[in-house]
Amino acid sequence: MQDFEKLGSFYLGRRYDLAGRKRTEDLLLYDSRDLVTHAVCVGMTGSGKTGLCLSLIEEAAIDGVPAILIDPKGDLGNLLLTFPNLQPADFRPWINEEDAARKGSSPDDFAAQQAEAWKKGLAEWGEDGARIQRLRDAAEFLIYTPGSRAGRPVSILRSFAAPPEPVRGDEELFRERVASTATGLLTLLEIDADPLQSREHILVSTVLSGAWSRGEDLDLPSLIARIQTPGVPRIGVVDLESFFPAKERFALAMRLNNLLAAPGFATWMEGEALEIGSILRSPQGKPRVAIFSIAHLSDAERMFFVTLLLNQTLAWMRTQSGTTSLRAILYMDEIAGYFPPVATPPAKAPLLTLLKQGRAFGLGVVLATQNPVDLDYKGLSNAGTWFLGRLQTERDKARVIEGLEGVAAGAARKFDRAAMEQTLAGLRNRVFLMNDVHEDAPEVFESRWALSYLRGPLTRSQIQILMASRRAEGESAPPAKAPGSATPPTAGGPRPILPPSVSQLFVPARGPTGDRVYRPAVLGLAEVHFADAKTGVSSTEKVARVADLADAVDWSAGKDPEFSVEDLEPQPESGARFADFGASLGPQSAEAWAKDFATWL
């Protein structure tokens, strides 16, 4: 066994002599328990930051520690490019042919060169194909692609379910969960929603809070319905109609409905549920490295999904028992934009909570960036380990040193600013300064050769090829239907959205509750007054008529109601489903029905 093959010790490289500008033979072994106080990796493009971070994930996987990786750029899928035999044929499908052309090599020759480079590079660091095989055997590597079928798709439906009891029982945590979910959803609609000023944010938060506090699960269709009919008479001390009139609530509900109905959004509802426990380990209990590739998403979609994922991770974390060991890793590559110093994007609050509370539950958060100026260093003072690579500007160095001073102050350690500046100035590619509050002094080291083939960002087609077999294993085919069969019309679905001009009443439930399906109909109510002075007739008759719902309602084909109008209820039974309308309803529908009813009368 190599000296670095020790459980709980992550082999990251060898110590580096800055004065002599050479690598020493001393191993740099990082204690995995130090990672529960989190880590930050900062370095400019080309500094080797991605290679170091992937090596850290590789070491964790070899030790059986699962990880969730958020990949905004597409680099992290390289963890699936592991070739124990180190043969040119293994590398050939994954080389960058543009790189081969620039070097004047054919693709086959370039693949052979890459195989030889990896074999030689690994040998220099005491590694070989057997260690690559050990990595492959230790964990399952998957690429998830929310909003796309390229990798393993992810269903976001469970993200709106009621949080577990530990979250609901913590008032501050529950409030943060509600606020960040509402902000993320409205960000997806491109609504800049201030939690304290925006009517949209306050309304959505009220709906989420009301349902979740009662333990009720929501999904997007039910959330849309409750936006239109929140079920509360007032918001704060102002009545609901004054605060957010029905017509404007309907407009917000329609925006969400349009998003839900968009063809491209269907993939957000498919695939594996966003359940962190099942994502971190396979059904057989094998640890997973789950890579969430979001490079294909728009900025609003990325923020929306990252917020949901962080909230789900936070909820999972709160259900775990306390531990001092490293239980799991959450790694995010390039956090600039998600953790800014002043603004508060929706992903920032749950990320900050994870940094503050993850230690108690064994969750290590690792954050990486090449833009150190755009980070909230006050929040990052919760990180106990800093990996610092080459930095591009003096401004970057100044901001990083400012962050390190905050960490040193929190750990009651002496900080030598001049020595730190001198060390940072001497770093080169793949040479990093590790500042670990659990160690006596900072260490300078050169990062080891990665076991994975670092070919750069993967395209969607390459992800599709990599995940073809893995995706098939994780998905079950939909149940087959008999020839000519169709979904029964009474199967029902979520409550439909109706214009505010259409009043809604519900026939009281009869018989046992459960599996209730409401079917639509139009109810006409009138008072018909007969008057004839010559004959002395003066009489009023009440008329009630129920007709089938259609684009044009036929009142002559209607019938007398089989219920008492006085017994109709303003809200449906909880958990009921609704049959399809089979008609297109607009704001003028009720006026048209009333006119036709008067004509029939």
XYZ file of C-alpha atoms in Angstrom:
601
model
C 0.000 0.000 0.000
C 1.231 3.471 -0.911
C 1.863 5.902 1.935
C -1.093 7.983 0.787
C -3.614 5.095 0.790
C -4.914 5.768 4.270
C -8.590 6.034 5.088
C -9.491 9.609 5.940
C -6.353 11.079 4.316
C -6.825 12.788 0.959
C -3.717 12.654 -1.225
C -3.678 16.104 -2.855
C -0.029 16.391 -3.899
C 3.469 16.988 -2.567
C 4.924 19.920 -0.730
C 6.620 22.550 -2.879
C 9.757 24.569 -2.183
C 8.992 28.102 -3.362
C 12.570 29.322 -2.892
C 14.049 26.455 -4.892
C 11.046 26.334 -7.240
C 10.824 22.548 -7.063
C 8.572 19.802 -5.772
C 9.732 17.851 -2.733
C 9.029 14.220 -1.888
C 6.901 15.088 1.166
C 3.270 14.051 0.682
C 0.512 16.570 1.238
C -2.212 14.550 2.984
C -5.374 16.414 3.894
C -7.403 15.152 6.851
C -10.957 14.545 5.601
C -12.361 15.673 8.960
C -11.010 19.160 8.249
C -13.436 19.401 5.339
C -16.477 19.508 7.626
C -15.455 23.118 8.290
C -15.645 23.641 4.511
C -13.148 24.771 1.894
C -12.719 27.514 -0.699
C -10.541 27.174 -3.811
C -9.532 30.338 -5.666
C -7.370 30.559 -8.762
C -7.296 32.171 -12.173
C -7.988 30.277 -15.399
C -5.102 27.890 -16.062
C -3.969 27.769 -12.427
C -4.971 24.098 -12.055
C -7.936 24.859 -9.809
C -10.267 22.375 -11.537
C -7.650 19.609 -11.393
C -7.117 20.138 -7.662
C -10.837 20.148 -6.902
C -11.464 17.018 -8.968
C -8.579 15.314 -7.171
C -10.251 16.184 -3.864
C -13.512 14.623 -5.080
C -11.627 11.548 -6.337
C -10.026 11.047 -2.928
C -13.388 11.368 -1.191
C -14.952 8.849 -3.583
C -12.138 6.344 -2.957
C -12.901 6.676 0.770
C -16.625 6.070 0.131
C -17.764 9.658 0.753
C -20.636 10.635 -1.594
C -20.776 14.064 -3.216
C -23.135 16.450 -4.968
C -21.385 18.568 -7.589
C -22.937 21.654 -9.209
C -21.341 22.210 -12.596
C -22.114 25.540 -14.338
C -19.333 25.148 -16.941
C -19.400 21.475 -17.946
C -15.933 20.504 -16.644
C -16.950 18.183 -13.832
C -18.236 15.461 -16.143
C -14.543 14.660 -16.694
C -14.833 12.547 -13.532
C -16.530 9.901 -15.688
C -13.522 9.763 -18.031
C -11.510 7.182 -16.114
C -9.513 4.605 -18.096
C -7.761 1.953 -15.970
C -6.068 0.377 -19.014
C -4.718 3.755 -20.158
C -4.958 2.698 -23.812
C -5.091 5.211 -26.715
C -8.421 3.701 -27.800
C -9.899 4.704 -24.405
C -8.912 8.342 -24.920
C -9.721 8.569 -28.645
C -13.504 9.324 -28.362
C -12.876 12.078 -25.821
C -9.935 14.060 -27.155
C -10.404 17.611 -28.373
C -9.746 17.308 -32.100
C -9.111 21.057 -32.333
C -6.210 20.619 -29.898
C -4.879 17.822 -32.088
C -5.090 20.020 -35.200
C -3.305 22.901 -33.466
C -0.443 20.544 -32.614
C -0.319 19.151 -36.129
C -1.306 15.639 -35.017
C -3.926 13.274 -36.332
C -6.694 12.393 -33.844
C -5.278 8.875 -33.408
C -1.767 10.151 -32.770
C -3.047 12.783 -30.359
C -5.009 10.122 -28.444
C -1.830 8.048 -28.151
C 0.031 11.100 -26.860
C -2.682 11.752 -24.255
C -2.608 8.127 -23.101
C 1.173 8.255 -22.731
C 1.005 11.617 -20.932
C -1.533 10.252 -18.430
C 0.445 7.052 -17.872
C 3.655 8.988 -17.297
C 2.003 11.713 -15.219
C 0.354 9.196 -12.899
C 3.603 7.280 -12.461
C 5.401 10.457 -11.351
C 2.907 10.750 -8.510
C 2.950 7.083 -7.480
C -0.358 6.318 -9.181
C -1.382 3.868 -11.911
C -4.307 2.212 -13.655
C -5.031 0.074 -10.603
C -5.824 3.212 -8.585
C -8.116 4.398 -11.367
C -9.926 1.071 -11.172
C -10.179 1.453 -7.412
C -11.847 4.827 -7.931
C -14.328 3.344 -10.410
C -15.149 0.497 -8.045
C -15.565 2.739 -5.000
C -18.392 4.976 -6.219
C -21.039 5.425 -8.885
C -20.564 8.503 -11.086
C -23.654 10.084 -12.651
C -24.421 13.259 -14.592
C -27.836 14.797 -13.967
C -29.169 17.348 -16.463
C -32.206 19.266 -15.143
C -34.350 20.548 -17.983
C -32.653 18.184 -20.454
C -32.614 14.491 -21.362
C -28.899 14.526 -22.252
C -27.950 13.051 -18.883
C -30.216 11.666 -16.200
C -33.207 14.037 -16.011
C -34.364 15.426 -12.665
C -37.940 16.041 -11.603
C -38.415 19.206 -9.560
C -41.928 18.319 -8.422
C -40.846 17.152 -4.968
C -39.045 20.452 -4.438
C -42.395 22.064 -3.595
C -43.411 19.368 -1.141
C -43.607 20.246 2.532
C -40.147 20.257 4.160
C -39.460 17.577 6.776
C -40.477 18.189 10.363
C -36.992 19.307 11.555
C -37.135 22.158 9.028
C -40.759 23.080 9.787
C -39.975 23.078 13.490
C -37.119 25.568 13.103
C -38.775 28.959 12.580
C -35.723 30.672 11.091
C -34.855 27.769 8.801
C -38.484 27.409 7.689
C -38.717 31.124 6.904
C -35.503 30.954 4.864
C -36.804 27.926 2.961
C -40.058 29.687 2.077
C -38.323 32.914 1.049
C -35.633 31.302 -1.111
C -38.141 28.999 -2.849
C -40.425 31.949 -3.644
C -37.502 34.050 -4.876
C -36.159 31.223 -7.023
C -39.533 30.613 -8.628
C -40.113 34.299 -9.370
C -36.555 34.566 -10.732
C -37.502 31.876 -13.237
C -40.377 34.153 -14.317
C -37.856 37.021 -14.551
C -39.646 38.909 -11.772
C -37.234 40.861 -9.590
C -38.989 40.145 -6.322
C -37.890 41.884 -3.142
C -39.089 39.724 -0.199
C -40.202 42.804 1.722
C -41.636 44.942 -1.082
C -42.864 42.673 -3.879
C -46.549 41.720 -3.804
C -45.724 38.640 -5.895
C -43.114 37.452 -3.403
C -45.347 38.070 -0.395
C -48.270 36.246 -2.027
C -46.237 33.202 -3.098
C -44.562 33.075 0.330
C -47.968 33.208 2.015
C -49.213 30.289 -0.098
C -46.078 28.202 0.527
C -45.966 28.984 4.239
C -49.658 28.214 4.755
C -49.537 24.839 3.027
C -46.147 23.725 4.359
C -46.887 24.677 7.962
C -49.841 22.246 7.779
C -47.591 19.569 6.253
C -49.363 19.825 2.872
C -47.359 19.007 -0.241
C -47.586 21.336 -3.219
C -46.620 20.962 -6.849
C -46.568 23.618 -9.544
C -50.192 23.053 -10.696
C -51.553 23.288 -7.148
C -49.322 26.302 -6.448
C -50.765 28.035 -9.521
C -54.319 27.338 -8.324
C -53.574 28.691 -4.846
C -52.055 31.863 -6.234
C -55.440 32.608 -7.762
C -57.379 31.503 -4.682
C -54.979 31.725 -1.702
C -57.650 30.771 0.818
C -56.822 33.686 3.137
C -59.073 36.730 3.647
C -56.215 39.177 4.131
C -52.469 39.604 3.757
C -51.133 41.167 6.915
C -53.869 43.600 7.958
C -55.022 44.409 4.408
C -57.832 42.453 2.777
C -56.730 40.199 -0.086
C -58.556 42.065 -2.871
C -57.038 45.404 -1.872
C -53.558 43.947 -1.534
C -53.572 41.896 -4.749
C -56.796 42.065 -6.807
C -58.120 38.869 -8.381
C -57.486 40.108 -11.922
C -53.783 40.659 -11.174
C -53.480 37.345 -9.288
C -54.926 35.678 -12.367
C -52.268 37.355 -14.527
C -49.494 36.005 -12.237
C -51.086 32.543 -12.259
C -51.213 32.638 -16.067
C -47.499 33.499 -16.249
C -46.722 30.447 -14.168
C -49.164 28.368 -16.177
C -47.543 29.446 -19.446
C -44.185 28.386 -18.046
C -45.612 25.022 -17.003
C -47.292 24.549 -20.390
C -44.190 25.430 -22.435
C -42.978 22.326 -24.344
C -39.414 22.709 -23.056
C -40.546 22.731 -19.429
C -41.905 19.186 -19.598
C -38.399 17.793 -19.047
C -38.278 19.537 -15.645
C -41.060 17.182 -14.520
C -39.400 13.971 -15.707
C -36.751 11.713 -14.262
C -35.465 11.063 -10.782
C -36.962 12.983 -7.880
C -34.735 15.582 -6.272
C -34.388 13.487 -3.113
C -30.892 14.031 -1.707
C -30.743 10.790 0.264
C -31.419 8.640 -2.815
C -29.151 10.800 -4.975
C -26.172 10.409 -2.629
C -26.398 6.611 -2.610
C -27.634 3.980 -5.034
C -30.471 1.602 -4.034
C -27.728 -0.886 -3.105
C -26.070 1.681 -0.793
C -23.100 2.459 -3.032
C -21.870 6.062 -2.657
C -22.494 8.324 -5.607
C -20.772 11.310 -7.114
C -23.786 13.142 -8.547
C -22.851 15.853 -11.039
C -25.605 18.365 -11.784
C -24.646 19.852 -15.135
C -26.413 23.195 -15.669
C -24.281 24.721 -18.430
C -27.175 24.349 -20.906
C -29.611 26.405 -18.796
C -30.300 30.135 -18.919
C -29.121 32.312 -16.031
C -32.643 32.434 -14.540
C -33.042 28.657 -14.849
C -29.652 28.058 -13.241
C -30.488 30.238 -10.264
C -33.889 28.561 -9.915
C -32.465 25.037 -9.936
C -29.440 25.764 -7.740
C -31.766 27.328 -5.168
C -34.021 24.254 -5.169
C -31.043 21.895 -4.929
C -29.486 23.816 -2.023
C -32.825 23.883 -0.199
C -33.270 20.141 -0.663
C -29.709 19.551 0.570
C -30.387 21.715 3.606
C -33.594 19.818 4.378
C -31.785 16.470 4.037
C -28.937 17.683 6.246
C -31.313 18.667 9.028
C -32.701 15.123 9.158
C -29.255 13.607 9.800
C -27.731 12.860 13.167
C -24.738 14.866 14.350
C -21.228 13.648 13.516
C -17.629 14.856 13.485
C -16.756 12.770 10.409
C -17.182 13.759 6.787
C -20.569 12.344 5.716
C -20.965 13.993 2.294
C -19.591 16.807 0.127
C -21.395 19.622 -1.656
C -19.116 21.140 -4.302
C -19.932 24.079 -6.552
C -17.656 25.177 -9.330
C -17.602 28.917 -10.046
C -19.856 30.443 -7.397
C -19.460 34.018 -8.644
C -22.990 35.362 -9.020
C -24.406 32.988 -6.412
C -22.525 34.357 -3.381
C -21.909 38.072 -4.048
C -20.777 40.500 -1.334
C -23.785 42.843 -1.423
C -26.706 41.437 -3.459
C -28.821 38.558 -2.126
C -29.733 36.203 -4.981
C -32.078 33.382 -3.923
C -29.276 30.795 -3.748
C -27.237 32.816 -1.263
C -29.382 32.301 1.856
C -29.447 28.468 1.792
C -25.752 28.377 0.836
C -24.867 30.582 3.799
C -26.948 28.386 6.104
C -25.122 25.285 4.836
C -21.791 26.967 5.571
C -22.921 27.871 9.083
C -24.587 24.582 10.054
C -23.028 21.888 7.850
C -20.216 21.166 10.294
C -22.545 19.687 12.891
C -23.970 17.203 10.395
C -20.795 16.146 8.595
C -21.553 18.008 5.352
C -18.465 19.600 3.825
C -19.084 22.495 1.444
C -16.395 23.175 -1.161
C -16.671 26.341 -3.265
C -14.450 27.321 -6.179
C -14.084 30.487 -8.237
C -11.748 32.343 -10.551
C -13.337 35.694 -9.634
C -12.322 36.379 -6.019
C -13.526 39.989 -6.129
C -17.156 38.922 -6.495
C -17.424 36.922 -3.256
C -18.934 37.596 0.145
C -15.858 37.094 2.319
C -17.810 37.702 5.487
C -19.864 34.614 4.647
C -16.773 32.689 3.546
C -15.147 33.261 6.935
C -17.026 30.068 7.870
C -14.614 28.110 5.655
C -11.698 26.552 7.544
C -9.549 25.591 4.534
C -8.469 27.849 1.678
C -6.686 26.572 -1.420
C -5.133 29.548 -3.222
C -3.648 29.303 -6.684
C -2.284 31.909 -9.078
C -4.272 35.123 -9.051
C -4.584 37.478 -11.970
C -4.552 40.978 -10.473
C -3.364 42.800 -7.384
C -6.984 43.537 -6.619
C -7.724 39.801 -6.558
C -4.814 39.216 -4.167
C -5.966 42.017 -1.887
C -9.504 40.609 -1.680
C -8.252 37.086 -0.941
C -5.909 38.339 1.795
C -8.805 40.287 3.280
C -10.784 37.043 3.421
C -7.881 35.162 5.017
C -7.577 37.855 7.682
C -11.233 37.290 8.561
C -10.668 33.538 8.854
C -7.584 34.063 11.056
C -9.492 36.452 13.315
C -12.325 33.941 13.721
C -9.844 31.195 14.606
C -7.829 33.459 16.941
C -4.688 32.904 14.864
C -1.882 35.320 14.089
C -1.914 36.477 10.484
C 1.262 37.633 8.699
C -0.008 39.745 5.821
C 3.419 40.489 4.318
C 4.443 36.828 4.282
C 1.121 35.870 2.729
C 1.511 38.460 -0.030
C 5.003 37.195 -0.802
C 3.830 33.568 -0.931
C 0.912 34.345 -3.247
C 3.238 36.234 -5.580
C 5.456 33.140 -6.001
C 2.757 30.635 -6.987
C 2.797 29.001 -10.422
C 0.457 26.650 -12.285
C -0.674 23.679 -10.153
C 1.109 25.151 -7.113
C -1.254 26.129 -4.299
C -1.133 27.621 -0.850
C -3.262 25.665 1.627
C -4.356 27.676 4.642
C -6.017 25.203 7.028
C -7.123 26.503 10.427
C -6.604 22.997 11.830
C -2.870 23.108 10.998
C -0.117 25.144 12.625
C 0.913 27.054 9.483
C 0.025 27.373 5.782
C 1.459 24.797 3.357
C 2.609 25.277 -0.236
C 2.153 22.209 -2.428
C 1.903 21.059 -6.024
C -1.328 19.235 -6.836
C -1.097 15.606 -7.909
C -1.990 14.221 -11.327
C -5.742 13.653 -11.627
C -6.970 10.098 -12.131
C -9.691 11.394 -14.464
C -8.910 12.543 -18.004
C -9.210 16.348 -17.929
C -10.295 16.982 -21.491
C -12.267 20.185 -20.734
C -16.017 20.940 -20.882
C -18.265 18.180 -22.204
C -20.891 18.883 -24.851
C -24.492 17.739 -24.419
C -23.968 15.001 -27.007
C -20.914 13.736 -25.115
C -22.909 13.703 -21.869
C -25.598 11.744 -23.682
C -23.043 9.136 -24.814
C -21.513 8.850 -21.335
C -24.878 8.500 -19.648
C -26.589 6.209 -22.183
C -26.200 3.032 -20.117
C -26.404 4.739 -16.739
C -29.591 6.597 -17.658
C -31.214 3.400 -18.882
C -30.405 1.697 -15.576
C -32.023 4.488 -13.565
C -35.252 4.886 -15.505
C -38.201 2.577 -15.836
C -40.366 2.490 -18.922
C -43.924 3.827 -18.596
C -46.556 1.115 -18.164
C -47.859 -0.231 -21.433
C -51.446 0.538 -22.415
C -53.776 -1.891 -24.099
C -54.292 -1.164 -27.826
C -56.883 1.505 -28.322
C -57.088 2.329 -24.629
C -57.118 5.882 -23.353
C -56.872 7.585 -20.012
C -60.343 7.556 -18.450
C -61.888 11.024 -18.487
C -62.585 10.748 -14.764
C -58.895 10.269 -13.924
C -58.679 13.973 -13.230
C -55.830 16.342 -12.590
C -55.004 19.541 -10.724
C -57.483 22.347 -10.215
C -57.690 24.413 -13.410
C -57.130 28.133 -13.650
C -60.273 30.194 -14.326
C -60.580 33.901 -15.095
C -61.608 35.969 -12.042
C -64.914 36.771 -13.801
C -65.971 33.122 -13.422
C -67.337 32.400 -9.942
C -66.541 28.934 -8.629
C -68.742 26.874 -6.308
C -68.470 23.216 -5.375
C -71.122 20.564 -4.824
C -70.789 19.139 -1.300
C -69.096 15.752 -1.141
C -71.363 12.766 -0.557
C -70.255 9.355 0.644
C -66.762 8.371 1.779
C -63.992 10.900 1.214
C -60.908 10.272 -0.888
C -60.360 9.931 -4.632
C -62.874 12.723 -5.284
C -63.113 14.034 -8.858
C -64.964 17.271 -9.643
C -66.599 17.583 -13.075
C -67.286 21.023 -14.563
C -70.740 22.437 -15.270
C -72.344 25.872 -15.605
C -74.986 26.893 -13.095
C -77.531 29.544 -14.089
C -79.560 31.270 -11.358
C -82.336 33.759 -12.085
C -85.455 35.384 -10.710
C -88.182 35.674 -13.371
C -90.906 38.229 -12.569
C -94.315 37.898 -14.272
C -96.462 41.089 -14.240
C -99.776 41.900 -15.955
C -101.761 44.845 -14.526
C -104.913 44.018 -16.550
C -105.253 40.560 -15.008
C -103.712 41.507 -11.682
C -100.796 39.034 -12.051
C -97.596 39.813 -10.160
C -95.404 36.789 -9.380
C -91.705 35.970 -9.026
C -90.280 32.521 -9.747
C -86.728 31.392 -8.951
C -85.035 29.327 -11.660
C -81.906 27.161 -11.381
C -80.416 25.349 -14.357
C -77.301 23.211 -14.803
C -75.764 22.828 -18.261
C -72.711 21.008 -19.564
C -69.631 23.192 -19.953
C -68.722 23.917 -23.578
C -67.464 26.792 -25.676
C -71.146 27.606 -26.327
C -73.403 26.490 -23.441
C -76.726 24.886 -24.508
C -79.177 25.811 -21.744
C -82.093 24.047 -23.459
C -80.220 20.756 -22.959
C -79.686 21.520 -19.293
C -81.537 20.144 -16.314
C -82.618 21.036 -12.823
C -79.809 20.718 -10.262
C -79.675 17.595 -8.084
C -78.387 19.635 -5.157
C -79.535 22.562 -3.069
C -77.999 25.828 -4.231
C -77.718 26.969 -0.608
C -75.461 23.990 0.152
C -72.807 24.850 -2.426
C -69.337 25.364 -0.931
C -66.704 28.009 -1.774
C -63.748 25.552 -1.728
C -63.244 22.004 -3.013
C -62.451 19.038 -0.838
C -58.736 18.848 0.037
C -56.804 16.481 -2.218
C -59.575 16.211 -4.820
C -58.890 16.042 -8.552
C -60.579 17.797 -11.432
C -61.840 16.426 -14.747
C -60.762 18.210 -17.907
C -62.841 21.203 -19.046
C -63.027 20.335 -22.728
C -63.671 24.041 -23.392
C -61.619 27.204 -23.776
C -62.557 29.793 -21.183
C -61.710 33.457 -21.377
C -62.526 36.608 -19.400
C -65.772 37.075 -21.393
C -67.053 33.522 -20.934
C -69.307 34.299 -17.944
C -70.879 37.259 -19.761
C -71.624 35.068 -22.784
C -73.220 32.353 -20.613
C -75.388 34.929 -18.832
C -76.570 36.430 -22.105
C -77.479 33.013 -23.522
C -79.219 32.113 -20.244
C -81.360 35.254 -20.384
C -82.291 34.485 -23.986
C -83.325 30.940 -23.057
C -85.323 32.196 -20.072
